[in-house]
């Protein structure tokens, strides 16, 4: 079965640069979520979209933005990157408030 | 958000049952109890969920207290591949929050 696809899997950026992560949810899923997991920490909810509209907002910095496109893929844009943004970023998707399925994550390293 | 409390870590021997507890004393009537696990360097993986009744699936069983203030995830026979961080989470809507899971170590 198709899973949540994230790209790129690994990304290295310098401080103050911009990074964009992409997420392709499971086909026909109507909700996309973004989570951030720092080293040794639990995943923290950032933001979610339901049918292309923002639905919930968590601890997402103002430097970050996200959107869901007409084909339901989503992008997380991160600007003015800081060392502390280095983390594993997960995208997840679900259908009709059902089980949430996670992708394998995108590793962002800020140097 | 309703909070959950889990032990930081637990240890089990391979092939033995494991009972992972979770306290959620502030659970509301509409909160579902979800369990996810996260293997190293992987995304969280759904294990099981329930509302009031005990639940079984191919991965595990979920025992929910009558007052719903606690639950226990039961792995019937732990394997080395079950070593992971197990998260208990409550969601009344469509969002999962992860906090303070239990790191399960399985000894051969």
Coordinates of N, CA and C in Angstrom, one line a residue:
Chain A
X1 N 0.9 -1.2 0.0 CA 0.0 0.0 0.0 C 0.9 1.2 0.0
X2 N 0.4 2.3 -0.7 CA 1.1 3.5 -0.7 C 1.2 4.1 0.7
X3 N 2.4 4.7 1.0 CA 2.6 5.4 2.2 C 2.8 6.9 2.0
X4 N 3.0 7.6 3.1 CA 3.3 9.0 3.0 C 4.7 9.2 2.5
X5 N 4.9 10.0 1.5 CA 6.2 10.2 0.9 C 6.7 11.6 1.2
X6 N 7.9 11.6 1.7 CA 8.5 12.9 2.0 C 9.8 13.1 1.2
X7 N 10.0 14.3 0.9 CA 11.3 14.7 0.2 C 11.7 16.1 0.5
X8 N 13.0 16.3 0.5 CA 14.1 15.3 0.4 C 14.2 14.5 1.8
X9 N 14.9 13.4 1.7 CA 15.1 12.7 3.0 C 16.1 13.3 3.9
X10 N 17.1 14.0 3.2 CA 18.2 14.6 4.0 C 18.4 16.0 3.3
X11 N 18.7 17.0 4.2 CA 18.9 18.3 3.7 C 19.9 19.0 4.6
X12 N 20.9 19.7 4.0 CA 21.8 20.4 4.8 C 21.8 21.9 4.3
X13 N 21.5 22.8 5.3 CA 21.4 24.2 4.9 C 22.3 25.0 5.9
X14 N 22.7 26.2 5.5 CA 23.4 27.1 6.4 C 22.5 28.0 7.1
X15 N 23.0 28.5 8.2 CA 22.2 29.5 9.0 C 21.7 30.6 8.1
X16 N 20.5 31.0 8.3 CA 19.8 32.1 7.6 C 19.3 31.7 6.2
X17 N 19.6 30.5 5.8 CA 19.0 30.1 4.5 C 17.6 29.6 4.7
X18 N 17.0 29.3 3.5 CA 15.6 28.8 3.5 C 15.6 27.4 3.0
X19 N 14.6 26.6 3.6 CA 14.5 25.2 3.2 C 13.0 24.9 3.0
X20 N 12.7 24.0 2.0 CA 11.4 23.6 1.8 C 11.3 22.1 1.8
X21 N 10.4 21.6 2.6 CA 10.2 20.1 2.6 C 8.8 19.8 2.0
X22 N 8.8 18.7 1.3 CA 7.6 18.3 0.6 C 7.0 17.0 1.1
X23 N 5.7 16.9 1.1 CA 5.0 15.8 1.6 C 3.9 15.4 0.6
X24 N 3.8 14.1 0.3 CA 2.8 13.6 -0.5 C 2.0 12.6 0.3
X25 N 0.8 12.9 0.7 CA 0.0 12.1 1.6 C -0.5 10.8 0.9
X26 N -1.0 9.9 1.7 CA -1.5 8.7 1.1 C -2.7 9.1 0.2
X27 N -2.8 8.5 -1.0 CA -3.9 8.9 -1.9 C -5.3 8.8 -1.2
X28 N -6.1 9.9 -1.4 CA -7.5 10.1 -0.9 C -7.5 10.5 0.5
X29 N -6.4 10.6 1.2 CA -6.4 11.2 2.5 C -6.7 12.7 2.5
X30 N -7.4 13.1 3.4 CA -7.9 14.5 3.4 C -7.2 15.4 4.4
X31 N -6.3 14.9 5.2 CA -5.7 15.7 6.2 C -4.2 15.4 6.2
X32 N -3.4 16.5 6.3 CA -2.0 16.4 6.4 C -1.5 17.1 7.6
X33 N -0.5 16.5 8.3 CA 0.1 17.0 9.5 C 1.6 17.2 9.3
X34 N 2.2 18.2 10.0 CA 3.6 18.3 10.1 C 4.0 18.3 11.6
X35 N 5.1 17.5 11.8 CA 5.7 17.4 13.1 C 7.2 17.6 13.0
X36 N 7.7 18.2 14.1 CA 9.2 18.4 14.2 C 9.7 17.6 15.4
X37 N 10.8 16.8 15.2 CA 11.4 16.1 16.3 C 12.9 16.4 16.4
X38 N 13.2 17.1 17.5 CA 14.6 17.5 17.7 C 15.3 16.3 18.3
X39 N 16.7 16.3 18.3 CA 17.5 15.2 18.8 C 17.1 14.8 20.3
X40 N 16.7 13.6 20.5 CA 16.3 13.1 21.8 C 15.0 13.6 22.3
X41 N 14.2 14.2 21.5 CA 12.9 14.8 21.9 C 11.8 14.0 21.3
X42 N 10.6 14.3 21.8 CA 9.4 13.7 21.3 C 8.9 14.5 20.1
X43 N 8.2 13.9 19.2 CA 7.7 14.7 18.0 C 6.7 15.8 18.5
X44 N 6.9 17.0 18.0 CA 6.1 18.1 18.3 C 5.2 18.5 17.2
X45 N 3.9 18.7 17.4 CA 3.0 19.0 16.3 C 3.2 20.5 15.9
X46 N 3.3 20.7 14.6 CA 3.5 22.0 14.0 C 2.2 22.6 13.5
X47 N 1.6 21.9 12.5 CA 0.5 22.4 11.8 C -0.2 21.3 11.1
X48 N -1.5 21.5 10.8 CA -2.2 20.5 10.0 C -3.2 21.2 9.0
X49 N -3.5 20.5 8.0 CA -4.4 21.0 6.9 C -5.5 19.9 6.7
X50 N -6.7 20.4 6.6 CA -7.8 19.5 6.2 C -8.4 20.1 4.9
X51 N -8.5 19.3 3.9 CA -9.0 19.7 2.6 C -8.4 21.0 2.2
X52 N -7.1 21.1 2.3 CA -6.3 22.3 1.8 C -6.5 23.5 2.6
X53 N -7.2 23.4 3.7 CA -7.3 24.6 4.6 C -6.6 24.3 5.9
X54 N -5.9 25.3 6.5 CA -5.3 25.1 7.8 C -6.3 24.7 8.8
X55 N -6.1 23.6 9.6 CA -7.1 23.2 10.6 C -6.6 23.4 12.0
X56 N -5.4 23.0 12.3 CA -4.8 23.2 13.7 C -3.4 23.7 13.6
X57 N -3.1 24.5 14.6 CA -1.7 25.1 14.6 C -1.1 24.8 15.9
X58 N 0.1 24.3 15.9 CA 0.8 23.9 17.1 C 2.0 24.9 17.3
X59 N 3.1 24.3 17.7 CA 4.3 25.2 18.0 C 5.1 25.5 16.8
X60 N 4.5 26.0 15.8 CA 5.2 26.3 14.6 C 5.7 27.8 14.7
X61 N 7.1 27.9 14.5 CA 7.6 29.3 14.5 C 7.1 30.2 13.4
X62 N 7.1 31.5 13.7 CA 6.6 32.4 12.7 C 7.5 32.4 11.4
X63 N 8.7 31.9 11.5 CA 9.6 31.8 10.4 C 9.2 30.6 9.4
X64 N 8.3 29.8 9.9 CA 7.9 28.7 9.1 C 6.5 28.9 8.6
X65 N 6.2 28.4 7.4 CA 4.9 28.4 6.9 C 4.6 27.1 6.1
X66 N 3.4 26.8 5.9 CA 3.1 25.6 5.2 C 1.8 25.8 4.4
X67 N 1.6 25.0 3.5 CA 0.4 25.0 2.7 C 0.1 23.6 2.1
X68 N -1.2 23.4 1.7 CA -1.5 22.2 1.1 C -2.1 22.6 -0.3
X69 N -1.6 21.9 -1.3 CA -2.0 22.3 -2.7 C -3.2 21.5 -3.2
X70 N -3.6 21.9 -4.4 CA -4.9 21.3 -5.0 C -4.7 19.8 -5.2
X71 N -3.5 19.3 -5.3 CA -3.3 17.9 -5.5 C -3.1 17.2 -4.1
X72 N -3.3 18.0 -3.1 CA -3.2 17.5 -1.7 C -1.8 17.3 -1.1
X73 N -0.8 17.6 -2.0 CA 0.6 17.5 -1.4 C 0.8 18.8 -0.6
X74 N 1.7 18.7 0.3 CA 1.9 19.8 1.2 C 3.4 20.2 1.2
X75 N 3.7 21.5 1.5 CA 5.1 21.9 1.6 C 5.2 22.7 2.9
X76 N 6.3 22.5 3.6 CA 6.7 23.2 4.8 C 7.9 24.1 4.4
X77 N 7.7 25.4 4.5 CA 8.8 26.3 4.2 C 9.4 26.9 5.4
X78 N 10.7 26.9 5.5 CA 11.4 27.3 6.7 C 12.4 28.4 6.3
X79 N 12.3 29.6 6.8 CA 13.2 30.7 6.5 C 14.0 31.1 7.6
X80 N 15.1 31.8 7.3 CA 16.0 32.3 8.4 C 16.4 31.2 9.3
X81 N 16.8 30.1 8.7 CA 17.1 28.9 9.5 C 18.1 29.2 10.6
X82 N 17.8 28.5 11.7 CA 18.7 28.6 12.9 C 19.2 27.2 13.2
X83 N 20.3 27.2 14.0 CA 20.9 25.9 14.3 C 19.9 25.0 15.0
X84 N 19.0 25.6 15.8 CA 18.0 24.9 16.6 C 16.9 24.3 15.7
X85 N 16.9 24.6 14.4 CA 15.9 24.0 13.5 C 16.3 22.7 13.1
X86 N 17.6 22.3 13.3 CA 18.0 21.0 13.0 C 17.2 19.9 13.6
X87 N 16.5 19.1 12.9 CA 15.6 18.1 13.4 C 15.1 17.2 12.3
X88 N 14.4 16.2 12.8 CA 13.7 15.3 11.8 C 12.3 15.8 11.7
X89 N 11.8 16.1 10.5 CA 10.5 16.6 10.2 C 9.6 15.5 9.6
X90 N 8.5 15.3 10.3 CA 7.6 14.2 9.8 C 6.4 14.8 9.2
X91 N 5.9 14.3 8.2 CA 4.6 14.6 7.6 C 3.8 13.3 7.9
X92 N 2.5 13.5 8.1 CA 1.6 12.4 8.3 C 0.2 12.8 7.6
X93 N -0.5 11.7 7.4 CA -1.8 12.0 6.7 C -2.9 11.0 7.3
X94 N -4.1 11.4 7.1 CA -5.3 10.6 7.6 C -6.5 10.9 6.8
X95 N -7.5 10.0 6.9 CA -8.7 10.2 6.2 C -9.9 10.1 7.2
X96 N -10.7 11.2 7.1 CA -11.9 11.2 8.0 C -11.6 11.0 9.5
X97 N -10.6 11.7 10.0 CA -10.2 11.6 11.4 C -9.9 10.1 11.8
X98 N -9.4 9.4 10.8 CA -9.0 8.0 11.2 C -7.6 7.9 11.6
X99 N -7.0 6.7 11.4 CA -5.7 6.5 11.8 C -4.7 7.5 11.1
X100 N -3.7 8.0 11.8 CA -2.8 8.9 11.3 C -1.5 8.1 10.9
X101 N -1.1 8.2 9.6 CA 0.0 7.5 9.1 C 1.2 8.5 8.9
X102 N 2.4 8.1 9.4 CA 3.5 9.0 9.3 C 4.4 8.5 8.1
X103 N 5.1 9.6 7.6 CA 6.2 9.3 6.6 C 7.5 9.0 7.4
X104 N 8.5 8.7 6.6 CA 9.8 8.3 7.2 C 10.6 9.6 7.7
X105 N 10.1 10.7 7.3 CA 10.8 11.9 7.8 C 11.8 12.5 6.9
X106 N 12.1 13.8 7.1 CA 13.1 14.5 6.4 C 14.1 15.1 7.4
X107 N 15.4 14.7 7.3 CA 16.4 15.2 8.2 C 16.9 16.5 7.7
X108 N 16.7 17.5 8.6 CA 17.3 18.8 8.2 C 18.4 19.1 9.2
X109 N 19.6 19.4 8.6 CA 20.7 19.8 9.4 C 21.1 21.3 9.0
X110 N 21.1 22.1 10.0 CA 21.5 23.5 9.8 C 22.9 23.7 10.3
X111 N 23.8 24.2 9.5 CA 25.2 24.4 9.9 C 25.6 25.9 9.9
Chain B
X1 N -5.1 20.6 26.4 CA -5.0 19.2 26.0 C -4.9 18.3 27.2
X2 N -5.6 17.1 27.1 CA -5.5 16.2 28.2 C -4.1 15.6 28.2
X3 N -3.6 15.4 29.4 CA -2.2 14.9 29.4 C -2.2 13.4 29.7
X4 N -1.1 12.8 29.4 CA -0.8 11.4 29.7 C 0.5 11.3 30.4
X5 N 0.6 10.3 31.3 CA 1.8 10.0 32.0 C 2.2 8.6 31.8
X6 N 3.4 8.3 31.4 CA 4.0 7.0 31.2 C 5.3 6.9 31.8
X7 N 5.7 5.6 32.2 CA 7.1 5.4 32.7 C 8.1 5.8 31.6
X8 N 9.2 6.3 32.1 CA 10.3 6.7 31.1 C 10.8 5.5 30.3
X9 N 10.9 4.4 31.0 CA 11.5 3.2 30.3 C 11.0 1.9 31.0
X10 N 11.0 0.9 30.2 CA 10.7 -0.5 30.8 C 11.6 -1.5 30.0
X11 N 11.8 -2.6 30.7 CA 12.6 -3.6 30.1 C 11.8 -4.9 30.1
X12 N 12.1 -5.7 29.1 CA 11.4 -7.0 29.0 C 12.3 -8.0 28.4
X13 N 12.1 -9.3 28.7 CA 12.8 -10.3 28.1 C 12.1 -10.7 26.8
X14 N 12.8 -11.2 25.8 CA 12.2 -11.6 24.6 C 11.3 -12.8 24.9
X15 N 10.2 -12.8 24.1 CA 9.2 -13.9 24.2 C 8.3 -13.8 25.4
X16 N 8.5 -12.8 26.2 CA 7.6 -12.6 27.4 C 6.6 -11.5 27.1
X17 N 5.5 -11.5 27.8 CA 4.5 -10.4 27.6 C 5.0 -9.1 28.3
X18 N 4.5 -8.0 27.7 CA 4.9 -6.7 28.2 C 3.6 -5.9 28.4
X19 N 3.5 -5.2 29.6 CA 2.4 -4.4 29.9 C 2.9 -3.0 30.1
X20 N 2.5 -2.1 29.1 CA 2.9 -0.7 29.2 C 1.8 0.1 29.7
X21 N 1.9 0.8 30.9 CA 0.8 1.5 31.4 C 0.8 3.0 31.0
X22 N -0.4 3.6 31.0 CA -0.5 5.0 30.7 C -1.6 5.6 31.6
X23 N -1.3 6.7 32.3 CA -2.4 7.3 33.1 C -2.9 8.6 32.3
X24 N -4.2 8.7 32.3 CA -4.8 9.9 31.6 C -6.0 10.3 32.5
X25 N -5.7 10.8 33.6 CA -6.8 11.1 34.6 C -7.7 12.2 34.2
X26 N -7.2 13.1 33.3 CA -8.1 14.2 32.8 C -8.8 13.9 31.5
X27 N -8.9 12.7 31.1 CA -9.5 12.3 29.9 C -10.9 12.7 29.8
X28 N -11.4 13.2 28.7 CA -12.8 13.6 28.5 C -13.6 12.5 27.9
X29 N -14.9 12.6 27.9 CA -15.7 11.5 27.4 C -15.5 11.2 25.9
X30 N -15.1 12.2 25.1 CA -14.9 11.9 23.7 C -13.5 11.6 23.3
X31 N -12.6 11.6 24.2 CA -11.2 11.4 23.9 C -11.0 9.9 23.5
X32 N -10.4 9.6 22.4 CA -9.9 8.3 22.1 C -8.5 8.1 22.7
X33 N -8.2 6.9 23.0 CA -6.8 6.6 23.5 C -6.1 5.9 22.4
X34 N -5.0 6.5 22.0 CA -4.2 6.0 20.9 C -2.8 5.6 21.4
X35 N -2.3 4.6 20.8 CA -0.9 4.1 21.1 C -0.2 4.1 19.7
X36 N 1.0 4.7 19.8 CA 1.9 4.7 18.6 C 3.2 4.3 19.2
X37 N 4.1 3.8 18.3 CA 5.4 3.5 18.7 C 6.4 4.1 17.6
X38 N 7.6 4.3 18.1 CA 8.5 4.9 17.2 C 9.8 4.1 17.3
X39 N 10.2 3.5 16.3 CA 11.5 2.8 16.2 C 12.6 3.8 15.9
X40 N 13.8 3.5 16.2 CA 14.9 4.5 16.0 C 14.9 5.0 14.5
X41 N 15.0 6.3 14.4 CA 15.1 7.0 13.1 C 13.9 6.7 12.1
X42 N 12.8 6.3 12.7 CA 11.6 6.1 11.8 C 10.4 7.0 12.3
X43 N 9.4 7.1 11.5 CA 8.2 7.9 11.9 C 7.4 7.0 12.9
X44 N 6.6 7.7 13.7 CA 5.7 7.0 14.6 C 4.8 6.1 13.8
X45 N 4.5 4.9 14.4 CA 3.7 3.9 13.8 C 2.5 3.6 14.6
X46 N 1.4 3.6 14.0 CA 0.1 3.3 14.7 C 0.2 1.8 15.3
X47 N -0.3 1.7 16.6 CA -0.3 0.4 17.2 C -1.8 0.0 17.4
X48 N -2.5 0.8 18.1 CA -3.9 0.5 18.5 C -4.6 1.7 19.0
X49 N -5.9 1.7 19.0 CA -6.6 2.7 19.7 C -8.0 2.2 20.2
X50 N -8.6 2.9 21.2 CA -9.8 2.5 21.7 C -10.5 3.6 22.4
X51 N -11.8 3.4 22.7 CA -12.6 4.5 23.4 C -13.0 4.0 24.8
X52 N -13.7 2.9 24.9 CA -14.1 2.4 26.2 C -13.8 0.9 26.4
X53 N -14.0 0.1 25.4 CA -13.9 -1.3 25.5 C -12.5 -1.7 25.1
X54 N -12.1 -2.8 25.7 CA -10.7 -3.4 25.4 C -10.7 -3.7 23.9
X55 N -9.5 -3.6 23.3 CA -9.3 -3.8 21.9 C -8.2 -4.8 21.6
X56 N -8.3 -5.6 20.6 CA -7.2 -6.4 20.2 C -7.0 -6.3 18.7
X57 N -5.7 -6.3 18.3 CA -5.4 -6.4 16.9 C -4.2 -7.3 16.8
X58 N -3.7 -7.4 15.5 CA -2.6 -8.3 15.3 C -1.3 -7.9 16.0
X59 N -1.2 -6.6 16.4 CA 0.0 -6.1 17.0 C 0.0 -6.2 18.5
X60 N -1.2 -5.9 19.1 CA -1.2 -5.7 20.5 C -2.7 -5.8 21.0
X61 N -2.8 -5.7 22.3 CA -4.1 -5.5 23.0 C -4.1 -4.2 23.8
X62 N -5.2 -3.6 23.9 CA -5.4 -2.4 24.7 C -6.4 -2.7 25.8
X63 N -6.0 -2.5 27.0 CA -6.9 -2.7 28.1 C -7.2 -1.3 28.7
X64 N -8.5 -1.0 28.8 CA -8.9 0.4 29.2 C -9.6 0.2 30.5
X65 N -9.2 1.0 31.5 CA -9.8 0.9 32.8 C -11.3 1.4 32.7
X66 N -12.1 0.9 33.6 CA -13.5 1.2 33.6 C -13.8 2.7 33.7
X67 N -13.0 3.4 34.5 CA -13.2 4.8 34.6 C -12.4 5.6 33.5
X68 N -11.8 4.9 32.6 CA -11.0 5.4 31.5 C -9.8 6.3 31.9
X69 N -9.5 6.3 33.2 CA -8.4 7.2 33.6 C -7.0 6.5 33.4
X70 N -7.0 5.3 33.0 CA -5.7 4.7 32.7 C -6.0 3.6 31.6
X71 N -4.9 3.2 31.0 CA -5.0 2.1 30.0 C -3.6 1.4 30.0
X72 N -3.6 0.2 29.4 CA -2.4 -0.6 29.4 C -2.3 -1.2 28.0
X73 N -1.2 -1.0 27.4 CA -0.9 -1.6 26.1 C -0.2 -2.9 26.4
X74 N -0.7 -4.0 25.8 CA -0.1 -5.3 26.1 C 0.4 -5.9 24.8
X75 N 1.7 -6.2 24.9 CA 2.4 -6.9 23.8 C 2.5 -8.4 24.3
X76 N 1.9 -9.3 23.6 CA 1.8 -10.6 24.2 C 3.1 -11.4 24.2
X77 N 3.9 -11.2 23.2 CA 5.2 -11.8 23.2 C 6.2 -10.9 22.6
X78 N 7.0 -10.2 23.5 CA 7.9 -9.2 23.0 C 9.0 -9.8 22.1
X79 N 9.3 -9.1 21.0 CA 10.5 -9.5 20.2 C 11.5 -8.4 20.2
X80 N 12.6 -8.7 19.7 CA 13.7 -7.6 19.6 C 13.2 -6.5 18.8
X81 N 12.4 -6.8 17.8 CA 11.9 -5.7 16.9 C 10.8 -4.8 17.5
X82 N 10.4 -5.2 18.7 CA 9.4 -4.4 19.5 C 10.1 -3.3 20.3
X83 N 11.4 -3.3 20.3 CA 12.2 -2.3 21.1 C 11.9 -0.9 20.4
X84 N 11.3 0.0 21.1 CA 10.9 1.3 20.5 C 10.4 2.2 21.7
X85 N 10.1 3.4 21.3 CA 9.4 4.3 22.3 C 8.0 4.2 22.0
X86 N 7.2 3.9 23.0 CA 5.8 3.7 22.9 C 5.1 5.0 23.5
X87 N 4.2 5.6 22.7 CA 3.5 6.8 23.1 C 2.0 6.5 23.3
X88 N 1.5 7.0 24.4 CA 0.1 6.9 24.6 C -0.4 8.4 24.4
X89 N -1.5 8.5 23.6 CA -2.0 9.9 23.3 C -3.5 9.9 23.2
X90 N -4.0 11.0 23.6 CA -5.5 11.2 23.6 C -5.8 12.2 22.5
X91 N -6.8 11.8 21.7 CA -7.2 12.8 20.7 C -8.7 12.8 20.6
X92 N -9.3 14.0 20.8 CA -10.7 14.2 20.7 C -11.1 14.6 19.3
X93 N -10.1 15.1 18.6 CA -10.4 15.6 17.2 C -9.5 14.9 16.3
X94 N -8.7 15.7 15.6 CA -7.9 15.1 14.6 C -6.4 15.4 14.7
X95 N -5.9 15.5 16.0 CA -4.5 15.8 16.2 C -4.0 14.9 17.3
X96 N -2.8 14.5 17.1 CA -2.1 13.7 18.1 C -1.0 14.5 18.7
X97 N -0.9 14.4 20.0 CA 0.3 15.0 20.7 C 1.1 13.9 21.3
X98 N 2.4 14.0 21.2 CA 3.3 13.0 21.8 C 4.0 13.7 22.9
X99 N 4.1 13.0 24.0 CA 4.8 13.5 25.2 C 5.2 12.4 26.1
X100 N 6.5 12.3 26.4 CA 6.9 11.4 27.4 C 6.6 10.0 27.3
X101 N 6.9 9.4 26.2 CA 6.6 8.0 26.0 C 7.5 7.1 26.8
X102 N 7.3 5.8 26.7 CA 8.0 4.7 27.4 C 9.0 4.1 26.4
X103 N 10.3 4.1 26.8 CA 11.3 3.4 25.9 C 11.3 2.0 26.4
X104 N 10.9 1.1 25.5 CA 10.9 -0.3 25.8 C 12.2 -1.0 25.3
X105 N 12.9 -1.6 26.2 CA 14.1 -2.4 25.9 C 13.8 -3.8 26.0
X106 N 14.1 -4.6 25.0 CA 13.9 -6.0 25.0 C 15.2 -6.8 25.0
X107 N 15.3 -7.6 26.0 CA 16.6 -8.4 26.1 C 16.4 -9.7 25.5
X108 N 17.5 -10.2 24.8 CA 17.4 -11.5 24.2 C 17.5 -12.6 25.3

